[in-house]
Amino acid sequence: MLPFDDRDGLIWLDGQFVPWRDAKVHVLTHGLHYASAVFEGERAYNGTVFKMTEHHERLHGSARILGFEIPFSVAEIDRATDELLSRNGIVDGYVRPIAWRGSEMMGVSAQKNAIHLAIATWEWPAYYSPEARMQGIRMMFAPYRRPDPRTAPVHSKAAGLYMICTLSKHAAEAQGYNDALMLDWRGQIAEATGANVFLVQDGRIHTPTPDCFLDGITRRTVIELARQHGYEVVERALQPEELGQTQEVFITGTAAEVTPVREIGEYRFTPAEITLDLVEAYDALVKRSHKKAAAAAVSAA
């Protein structure tokens, strides 16, 4: 696999387009030591990022939750992303903006640290192969739980919150699974390590209330699509034992898109009508949205 620190192309760093290999930070950067960083994960389809402005608005909101302001507006980040995709020749790919506290102060308190922002883009046509995606992925129960909102800034897409996700996904992969299902501090179903989760029970779609994890942009999009297709969507507390009365499970996220699940621990599911409808509806939405955007850009030119 090509390492991420040794590639051709450009990275946008603090307002400048920098050669990929030169986009570096000091080892005493506060964001590295104290996880004072926030980020987004975005997908480009046909050269255009899906719901880009929403992602960058959330990036700003995440930073404010962590107590800092990003020194570039949402509109500036949008423009930088579009230009970066163009300069790097990315048509279908992934976009990673990240903001962090710099190196001026090294300690828990970092009131005077400069705030930096970088954006990287790379080709990434699919998170799971088409075959694995439609077959359904295998999940185990994660060894870590989502924390109580009184103990962590759970509504920020903050780097530090992903430590337990990495540990849980590594544990799952070590046992031959694709991912892990995280419960919350109460023992209720929360999410996968990087995606939201939905359960289909007797024709109704159920999903956990996002009170201790991110209300994902893809999550909200899929809920809207489901309701447009006539499905009832219920947001509520979900107990893990309810998996025994569940016929279909799928996860949603920028990287995962809509991915069926065939196994969680001892529970088995079969990707069926509702899941497959939403897979097709989401795929059609992102392709249709970006065909329109591409056509508009050609007309404007």
XYZ file of N, CA, C and O in Angstrom, residues 117-288:
688
model
N -4.994 24.462 9.406
C -5.978 23.711 8.634
C -5.302 23.129 7.403
O -4.562 23.825 6.697
N -5.532 21.856 7.173
C -5.021 21.188 5.977
C -6.155 20.423 5.306
O -7.116 20.004 5.967
N -6.026 20.255 3.995
C -6.977 19.452 3.226
C -6.174 18.527 2.319
O -5.267 18.979 1.608
N -6.496 17.249 2.350
C -5.864 16.271 1.466
C -6.942 15.550 0.664
O -8.075 15.389 1.137
N -6.595 15.138 -0.526
C -7.514 14.368 -1.374
C -6.765 13.193 -1.979
O -5.576 13.308 -2.298
N -7.446 12.082 -2.122
C -6.837 10.931 -2.788
C -7.913 10.061 -3.421
O -9.089 10.139 -3.044
N -7.502 9.275 -4.372
C -8.453 8.390 -5.043
C -8.907 7.294 -4.091
O -8.106 6.686 -3.388
N -10.201 7.065 -4.068
C -10.769 6.025 -3.207
C -12.138 5.653 -3.754
O -13.148 6.196 -3.315
N -12.197 4.761 -4.714
C -13.470 4.461 -5.365
C -14.480 3.759 -4.466
O -15.676 3.941 -4.625
N -14.036 2.947 -3.491
C -14.979 2.222 -2.633
C -14.295 1.789 -1.351
O -13.117 1.432 -1.353
N -15.043 1.831 -0.238
C -14.522 1.405 1.058
C -14.497 -0.112 1.134
O -13.522 -0.714 1.559
N -15.614 -0.737 0.724
C -15.677 -2.192 0.593
C -15.808 -2.536 -0.892
O -16.373 -1.756 -1.659
N -15.310 -3.695 -1.299
C -15.487 -4.120 -2.680
C -16.992 -4.299 -2.939
O -17.763 -4.581 -2.011
N -17.429 -4.126 -4.201
C -18.859 -4.312 -4.494
C -19.386 -5.663 -4.045
O -20.514 -5.783 -3.552
N -18.557 -6.714 -4.199
C -19.005 -8.052 -3.803
C -19.205 -8.148 -2.292
O -20.227 -8.652 -1.809
N -18.221 -7.641 -1.525
C -18.320 -7.698 -0.063
C -19.457 -6.823 0.434
O -20.181 -7.190 1.376
N -19.622 -5.689 -0.205
C -20.682 -4.777 0.220
C -22.055 -5.416 0.085
O -22.865 -5.373 1.020
N -22.355 -6.000 -1.069
C -23.691 -6.538 -1.291
C -23.904 -7.873 -0.579
O -25.036 -8.248 -0.287
N -22.824 -8.574 -0.276
C -22.950 -9.807 0.490
C -23.281 -9.505 1.938
O -23.934 -10.298 2.625
N -22.831 -8.347 2.402
C -23.032 -7.972 3.803
C -21.763 -8.208 4.601
O -21.101 -9.245 4.449
N -21.405 -7.241 5.427
C -20.183 -7.368 6.210
C -20.445 -8.087 7.527
O -21.583 -8.211 7.982
N -19.373 -8.568 8.134
C -19.442 -9.270 9.420
C -18.920 -8.341 10.517
O -17.871 -7.713 10.366
N -19.641 -8.274 11.624
C -19.270 -7.411 12.736
C -19.279 -8.201 14.041
O -20.017 -9.182 14.184
N -18.451 -7.778 14.977
C -18.501 -8.293 16.339
C -18.850 -7.134 17.267
O -18.939 -5.982 16.839
N -19.096 -7.443 18.522
C -19.332 -6.381 19.500
C -17.996 -5.788 19.921
O -17.031 -6.505 20.200
N -17.920 -4.468 19.951
C -16.669 -3.779 20.254
C -16.294 -3.944 21.726
O -17.166 -4.008 22.598
N -14.997 -3.968 22.018
C -14.564 -4.059 23.413
C -14.691 -2.739 24.175
O -14.615 -2.734 25.398
N -14.894 -1.638 23.469
C -15.042 -0.324 24.107
C -16.423 0.242 23.826
O -17.065 -0.126 22.832
N -16.852 1.164 24.678
C -18.179 1.754 24.552
C -18.098 3.250 24.311
O -17.154 3.915 24.743
N -19.116 3.779 23.652
C -19.218 5.217 23.468
C -19.453 5.896 24.821
O -20.279 5.437 25.609
N -18.717 6.984 25.106
C -18.786 7.587 26.439
C -20.036 8.431 26.683
O -20.698 8.880 25.745
N -20.305 8.636 27.929
C -21.355 9.530 28.397
C -21.045 10.946 27.896
O -19.898 11.404 27.972
N -22.030 11.692 27.366
C -21.780 13.059 26.906
C -21.226 13.978 27.991
O -20.638 15.023 27.669
N -21.396 13.600 29.249
C -20.831 14.417 30.333
C -19.339 14.179 30.519
O -18.693 14.879 31.311
N -18.775 13.222 29.782
C -17.356 12.894 29.949
C -16.505 13.198 28.730
O -15.282 13.088 28.790
N -17.133 13.573 27.595
C -16.371 13.815 26.368
C -17.209 14.670 25.420
O -18.452 14.647 25.493
N -16.561 15.413 24.512
C -17.294 16.250 23.541
C -17.839 15.403 22.391
O -17.378 15.478 21.253
N -18.852 14.604 22.672
C -19.282 13.543 21.764
C -19.907 14.044 20.472
O -20.044 13.280 19.510
N -20.317 15.316 20.423
C -20.944 15.834 19.212
C -19.956 16.574 18.324
O -20.352 17.203 17.340
N -18.677 16.499 18.654
C -17.616 17.004 17.801
C -16.955 15.833 17.085
O -16.770 14.767 17.679
N -16.604 16.041 15.821
C -15.839 15.010 15.107
C -14.373 15.241 15.470
O -13.563 15.733 14.668
N -14.071 14.919 16.712
C -12.770 15.200 17.313
C -11.870 13.976 17.217
O -12.317 12.839 17.414
N -10.598 14.221 16.931
C -9.658 13.130 16.714
C -9.588 12.173 17.896
O -9.541 10.951 17.725
N -9.572 12.710 19.125
C -9.410 11.877 20.305
C -10.509 10.853 20.497
O -10.277 9.771 21.064
N -11.712 11.154 20.011
C -12.830 10.234 20.180
C -12.680 8.972 19.343
O -13.386 7.988 19.553
N -11.755 8.988 18.386
C -11.588 7.844 17.500
C -10.562 6.837 18.009
O -10.353 5.795 17.374
N -9.937 7.122 19.144
C -8.988 6.165 19.699
C -9.666 4.827 19.979
O -9.154 3.759 19.608
N -10.845 4.860 20.594
C -11.530 3.611 20.911
C -12.086 2.948 19.659
O -12.290 1.728 19.623
N -12.318 3.736 18.605
C -12.758 3.159 17.332
C -11.632 2.353 16.700
O -11.848 1.232 16.213
N -10.432 2.928 16.687
C -9.283 2.222 16.135
C -9.033 0.929 16.901
O -8.841 -0.144 16.304
N -9.044 0.998 18.224
C -8.822 -0.200 19.031
C -9.883 -1.262 18.755
O -9.588 -2.456 18.649
N -11.130 -0.829 18.635
C -12.227 -1.775 18.420
C -12.174 -2.392 17.026
O -12.415 -3.589 16.859
N -11.845 -1.573 16.020
C -11.766 -2.118 14.662
C -10.572 -3.058 14.528
O -10.669 -4.106 13.876
N -9.447 -2.721 15.157
C -8.295 -3.624 15.141
C -8.647 -4.970 15.783
O -8.269 -6.030 15.287
N -9.378 -4.909 16.902
C -9.781 -6.148 17.578
C -10.682 -6.982 16.678
O -10.554 -8.215 16.612
N -11.588 -6.311 15.951
C -12.489 -7.027 15.057
C -11.722 -7.673 13.911
O -11.928 -8.847 13.578
N -10.836 -6.914 13.305
C -10.072 -7.446 12.167
C -9.174 -8.606 12.594
O -8.981 -9.554 11.829
N -8.653 -8.538 13.813
C -7.800 -9.618 14.304
C -8.567 -10.931 14.434
O -7.977 -12.012 14.389
N -9.893 -10.824 14.568
C -10.722 -12.021 14.693
C -11.473 -12.352 13.402
O -12.385 -13.179 13.401
N -11.095 -11.684 12.314
C -11.673 -12.009 11.014
C -12.941 -11.276 10.657
O -13.584 -11.601 9.645
N -13.314 -10.271 11.451
C -14.507 -9.478 11.157
C -14.127 -8.228 10.370
O -12.961 -7.811 10.347
N -15.144 -7.593 9.759
C -14.914 -6.351 9.026
C -14.948 -5.128 9.923
O -14.273 -4.126 9.659
N -15.759 -5.178 10.977
C -15.958 -3.995 11.813
C -16.532 -4.434 13.154
O -16.726 -5.626 13.403
N -16.784 -3.439 14.004
C -17.320 -3.731 15.336
C -18.507 -2.826 15.629
O -18.527 -1.659 15.217
N -19.487 -3.351 16.329
C -20.638 -2.579 16.778
C -20.361 -2.068 18.186
O -20.112 -2.853 19.101
N -20.412 -0.758 18.347
C -20.139 -0.150 19.642
C -21.446 0.090 20.395
O -22.418 0.629 19.833
N -21.483 -0.321 21.631
C -22.565 0.059 22.524
C -22.191 1.370 23.187
O -21.047 1.827 23.104
N -23.164 2.017 23.850
C -22.828 3.232 24.588
C -22.632 2.898 26.058
O -22.690 1.726 26.475
N -22.391 3.926 26.872
C -22.082 3.703 28.279
C -23.239 3.071 29.036
O -23.056 2.467 30.084
N -24.467 3.130 28.466
C -25.646 2.522 29.099
C -25.851 1.077 28.668
O -26.733 0.393 29.192
N -25.061 0.621 27.665
C -25.254 -0.716 27.119
C -26.205 -0.755 25.953
O -26.573 -1.841 25.483
N -26.594 0.409 25.425
C -27.475 0.477 24.267
C -26.648 0.491 22.980
O -25.479 0.862 22.981
N -27.276 0.088 21.868
C -26.605 0.127 20.573
C -26.290 1.576 20.220
O -27.155 2.459 20.323
N -25.063 1.840 19.778
C -24.670 3.197 19.410
C -24.372 3.273 17.911
O -25.160 3.831 17.150
N -23.239 2.723 17.477
C -22.808 2.872 16.094
C -21.700 1.866 15.797
O -21.208 1.184 16.686
N -21.280 1.816 14.529
C -20.073 1.081 14.166
C -18.876 1.979 14.472
O -19.022 3.091 14.988
N -17.663 1.525 14.165
C -16.481 2.304 14.529
C -16.336 3.574 13.701
O -15.646 4.501 14.114
N -16.998 3.627 12.533
C -16.932 4.832 11.726
C -18.186 5.044 10.908
O -18.142 5.685 9.860
N -19.316 4.515 11.369
C -20.560 4.609 10.611
C -21.745 4.467 11.561
O -21.634 3.871 12.640
N -22.885 5.001 11.133
C -24.123 4.841 11.895
C -24.789 3.521 11.525
O -24.500 2.930 10.484
N -25.703 3.055 12.380
C -26.297 1.735 12.191
C -27.818 1.837 12.167
O -28.420 2.659 12.870
N -28.437 0.979 11.338
C -29.894 0.914 11.190
C -30.340 -0.537 11.284
O -29.671 -1.433 10.747
N -31.475 -0.768 11.937
C -32.064 -2.098 12.079
C -33.440 -2.100 11.421
O -34.226 -1.157 11.605
N -33.735 -3.141 10.654
C -35.051 -3.299 10.052
C -35.791 -4.388 10.808
O -35.341 -5.535 10.866
N -36.933 -3.995 11.387
C -37.753 -4.928 12.161
C -39.183 -4.872 11.640
O -39.851 -3.831 11.758
N -39.624 -5.952 11.031
C -41.001 -6.067 10.541
C -41.398 -4.874 9.673
O -42.480 -4.284 9.835
N -40.528 -4.511 8.755
C -40.846 -3.471 7.790
C -40.587 -2.047 8.241
O -40.732 -1.110 7.450
N -40.211 -1.862 9.486
C -39.902 -0.515 9.997
C -38.397 -0.403 10.222
O -37.742 -1.363 10.622
N -37.869 0.789 9.989
C -36.443 1.042 10.157
C -36.214 1.737 11.491
O -36.861 2.751 11.791
N -35.317 1.178 12.284
C -35.001 1.741 13.596
C -33.526 2.133 13.633
O -32.669 1.416 13.105
N -33.235 3.245 14.270
C -31.849 3.691 14.396
C -31.669 4.384 15.738
O -32.599 5.030 16.241
N -30.512 4.235 16.383
C -30.325 4.834 17.704
C -30.400 6.365 17.673
O -29.966 7.002 16.707
N -30.941 6.928 18.734
C -30.934 8.380 18.900
C -29.491 8.837 19.092
O -28.785 8.327 19.957
N -29.019 9.808 18.288
C -27.602 10.202 18.353
C -27.313 11.161 19.508
O -26.955 12.323 19.301
N -27.442 10.661 20.727
C -27.227 11.525 21.889
C -25.819 11.400 22.471
O -25.443 12.175 23.343
N -25.026 10.425 21.969
C -23.654 10.306 22.459
C -22.691 9.975 21.322
O -21.583 9.514 21.552
N -23.120 10.219 20.099
C -22.279 10.009 18.923
C -22.786 10.940 17.827
O -23.846 11.573 17.960
N -22.042 11.027 16.726
C -22.379 11.970 15.671
C -23.679 11.592 14.954
O -23.914 10.422 14.645
N -24.491 12.606 14.695
C -25.646 12.464 13.818
C -25.109 12.643 12.404
O -25.044 13.743 11.867
N -24.698 11.553 11.793
C -23.945 11.611 10.549
C -24.696 12.271 9.406
O -25.926 12.189 9.304
N -23.945 12.921 8.523
C -24.532 13.546 7.347
C -25.138 12.490 6.434
O -26.243 12.653 5.913
N -24.444 11.369 6.257
C -25.006 10.269 5.468
C -26.212 9.673 6.177
O -27.209 9.313 5.539
N -26.155 9.583 7.495
C -27.289 9.081 8.287
C -28.540 9.900 8.001
O -29.610 9.351 7.719
N -28.411 11.219 8.087
C -29.572 12.087 7.858
C -30.067 11.955 6.417
O -31.284 11.961 6.163
N -29.138 11.821 5.478
C -29.510 11.676 4.074
C -30.309 10.394 3.853
O -31.334 10.397 3.158
N -29.856 9.300 4.467
C -30.529 8.010 4.269
C -31.896 7.999 4.957
O -32.857 7.418 4.433
N -32.010 8.635 6.111
C -33.327 8.744 6.764
C -34.310 9.469 5.843
O -35.467 9.040 5.665
N -33.855 10.551 5.231
C -34.713 11.296 4.305
C -35.092 10.442 3.099
O -36.260 10.418 2.674
N -34.115 9.717 2.541
C -34.403 8.843 1.415
C -35.406 7.754 1.785
O -36.331 7.443 1.012
N -35.228 7.164 2.971
C -36.137 6.100 3.406
C -37.569 6.610 3.504
O -38.516 5.954 3.050
N -37.733 7.792 4.086
C -39.081 8.358 4.218
C -39.671 8.712 2.862
O -40.875 8.547 2.633
N -38.829 9.178 1.918
C -39.302 9.454 0.563
C -39.785 8.186 -0.119
O -40.698 8.233 -0.957
N -39.192 7.046 0.246
C -39.590 5.761 -0.343
C -40.732 5.091 0.428
O -41.093 3.947 0.145
N -41.271 5.798 1.384
C -42.440 5.297 2.099
C -42.157 4.446 3.314
O -43.081 3.852 3.893
N -40.909 4.373 3.748
C -40.573 3.584 4.926
C -40.682 4.433 6.189
O -40.322 5.623 6.194
N -41.134 3.827 7.243
C -41.182 4.500 8.539
C -39.823 4.363 9.213
O -39.259 3.270 9.290
N -39.283 5.483 9.699
C -38.001 5.490 10.396
C -38.231 5.947 11.830
O -38.817 7.007 12.070
N -37.770 5.144 12.773
C -37.949 5.433 14.195
C -36.577 5.627 14.830
O -35.722 4.735 14.758
N -36.363 6.783 15.437
C -35.139 7.042 16.198
C -35.440 6.805 17.670
O -36.308 7.471 18.241
N -34.730 5.871 18.281
C -35.024 5.535 19.674
C -33.847 4.787 20.279
O -32.873 4.441 19.596
N -33.934 4.536 21.577
C -32.945 3.694 22.247
C -33.122 2.253 21.772
O -34.245 1.742 21.726
N -32.023 1.618 21.402
C -32.060 0.239 20.918
C -31.192 -0.635 21.814
O -30.024 -0.324 22.054
N -31.751 -1.745 22.259
C -31.018 -2.676 23.105
C -30.374 -3.763 22.239
O -30.952 -4.196 21.234
N -29.194 -4.249 22.601
C -28.522 -5.248 21.770
C -29.331 -6.531 21.593
O -29.239 -7.167 20.541
N -30.141 -6.912 22.583
C -30.931 -8.139 22.440
C -31.997 -8.017 21.346
O -32.544 -9.030 20.877
N -32.309 -6.784 20.933
C -33.270 -6.596 19.848
C -32.745 -7.120 18.512
O -33.519 -7.306 17.569
N -31.461 -7.345 18.419
C -30.908 -7.909 17.194
C -31.521 -9.268 16.887
O -31.573 -9.690 15.734
N -32.007 -9.947 17.923
C -32.650 -11.243 17.732
C -33.990 -11.137 17.032
O -34.484 -12.134 16.488
N -34.609 -9.951 17.025
C -35.886 -9.730 16.340
C -35.705 -8.836 15.110
O -36.659 -8.232 14.622
N -34.486 -8.766 14.610
C -34.162 -7.887 13.488
C -33.896 -8.721 12.239
O -33.166 -9.709 12.299
N -34.492 -8.298 11.116
C -34.323 -9.056 9.871
C -33.165 -8.524 9.012
O -32.477 -9.295 8.349
N -32.994 -7.205 9.002
C -31.943 -6.595 8.180
C -31.185 -5.570 9.021
O -31.767 -4.933 9.898
N -29.912 -5.420 8.724
C -29.079 -4.384 9.349
C -28.215 -3.764 8.260
O -27.725 -4.463 7.371
N -28.058 -2.441 8.329
C -27.110 -1.785 7.438
C -26.453 -0.616 8.163
O -26.986 -0.126 9.170
N -25.285 -0.235 7.678
C -24.573 0.908 8.235
C -24.467 1.992 7.170
O -24.543 1.711 5.974
N -24.309 3.234 7.630
C -24.198 4.361 6.705
C -23.052 5.264 7.129
O -22.806 5.467 8.315
N -22.364 5.806 6.145
C -21.281 6.741 6.417
C -20.694 7.231 5.114
O -20.936 6.653 4.050
N -19.913 8.293 5.185
C -19.299 8.833 3.977
C -18.477 7.771 3.273
O -18.527 7.627 2.048
N -17.669 7.038 4.027
C -16.829 6.000 3.429
C -17.649 4.758 3.091
O -17.554 4.213 1.990
N -18.473 4.302 4.033
C -19.236 3.060 3.837
C -20.426 3.239 2.911
O -20.953 2.252 2.389
N -20.890 4.487 2.711
C -22.119 4.775 1.968
C -23.265 4.024 2.647
O -23.510 4.236 3.829
N -23.970 3.143 1.948
C -24.963 2.262 2.592
C -24.465 0.836 2.395
O -24.397 0.347 1.269
N -24.090 0.192 3.488
C -23.494 -1.144 3.412
C -24.304 -2.138 4.247
O -24.503 -1.925 5.448
N -24.783 -3.216 3.641
C -25.516 -4.230 4.407
C -24.607 -4.957 5.404
O -23.399 -5.076 5.204
N -25.231 -5.462 6.466
C -24.543 -6.256 7.485
C -25.203 -7.630 7.528
O -26.425 -7.727 7.571
N -24.400 -8.671 7.517
C -24.986 -10.014 7.572
C -24.776 -10.698 8.914
O -25.409 -11.723 9.185
N -23.907 -10.124 9.751
C -23.601 -10.804 11.013
C -23.132 -9.797 12.052
O -22.324 -8.920 11.767
N -23.672 -9.899 13.271
C -23.160 -9.158 14.430
C -23.092 -10.155 15.582
O -24.130 -10.563 16.121
N -21.892 -10.568 15.947
C -21.759 -11.573 16.999
C -22.501 -12.836 16.630
O -22.306 -13.403 15.549
N -23.416 -13.251 17.503
C -24.157 -14.494 17.247
C -25.394 -14.273 16.374
O -26.102 -15.231 16.037
N -25.682 -13.038 15.994
C -26.894 -12.719 15.239
C -26.611 -12.711 13.738
O -25.561 -12.252 13.289
N -27.589 -13.213 12.947
C -27.442 -13.291 11.499
C -28.589 -12.536 10.820
O -29.726 -12.539 11.292
N -28.257 -11.918 9.683
C -29.227 -11.117 8.944
C -29.059 -11.381 7.452
O -27.985 -11.792 7.005
N -30.111 -11.106 6.696
C -30.065 -11.269 5.248
C -30.386 -9.939 4.590
O -31.499 -9.419 4.780
N -29.445 -9.358 3.858
C -29.758 -8.125 3.121
C -30.950 -8.367 2.207
O -30.941 -9.286 1.383
N -31.990 -7.565 2.358
C -33.226 -7.802 1.619
C -33.775 -6.490 1.071
O -33.043 -5.526 0.874
N -35.077 -6.450 0.851
C -35.700 -5.388 0.050
C -35.384 -3.984 0.552
O -34.965 -3.118 -0.224
N -35.560 -3.724 1.842
C -35.395 -2.359 2.335
C -33.944 -1.910 2.230
O -33.646 -0.810 1.739
N -33.022 -2.764 2.662
C -31.605 -2.422 2.577
C -31.189 -2.181 1.135
O -30.528 -1.175 0.822
N -31.584 -3.089 0.250
C -31.180 -2.970 -1.148
C -31.817 -1.757 -1.814
O -31.192 -1.094 -2.652
N -33.055 -1.415 -1.438
C -33.688 -0.192 -1.940
C -32.864 1.040 -1.572
O -32.663 1.942 -2.398
N -32.393 1.073 -0.338
C -31.655 2.249 0.118
C -30.235 2.284 -0.436
O -29.684 3.372 -0.663
N -29.634 1.116 -0.647
C -28.343 1.090 -1.345
C -28.489 1.730 -2.716
O -27.709 2.607 -3.117
N -29.517 1.297 -3.455
C -29.726 1.817 -4.809
C -30.114 3.290 -4.779
O -29.650 4.078 -5.615
N -30.951 3.682 -3.823
C -31.398 5.074 -3.748
C -30.252 6.014 -3.424
O -30.140 7.104 -4.008
N -29.375 5.597 -2.514
C -28.233 6.448 -2.162
C -27.252 6.545 -3.326
O -26.774 7.640 -3.659
N -26.964 5.421 -3.953
C -26.065 5.433 -5.112
C -26.616 6.339 -6.204
O -25.875 7.116 -6.820
N -27.914 6.244 -6.459
C -28.530 7.082 -7.485
C -28.469 8.551 -7.100
O -28.232 9.419 -7.950
N -28.657 8.851 -5.819
C -28.638 10.247 -5.364
C -27.271 10.882 -5.571
O -27.170 11.978 -6.133
N -26.208 10.211 -5.139
C -24.887 10.841 -5.260
C -24.470 10.950 -6.723
O -23.847 11.950 -7.123
N -24.842 9.995 -7.533
C -24.480 10.070 -8.955
C -25.320 11.121 -9.662
O -24.816 11.900 -10.467
N -26.616 11.199 -9.333
C -27.492 12.186 -9.964
C -27.106 13.594 -9.553
O -26.998 14.496 -10.373
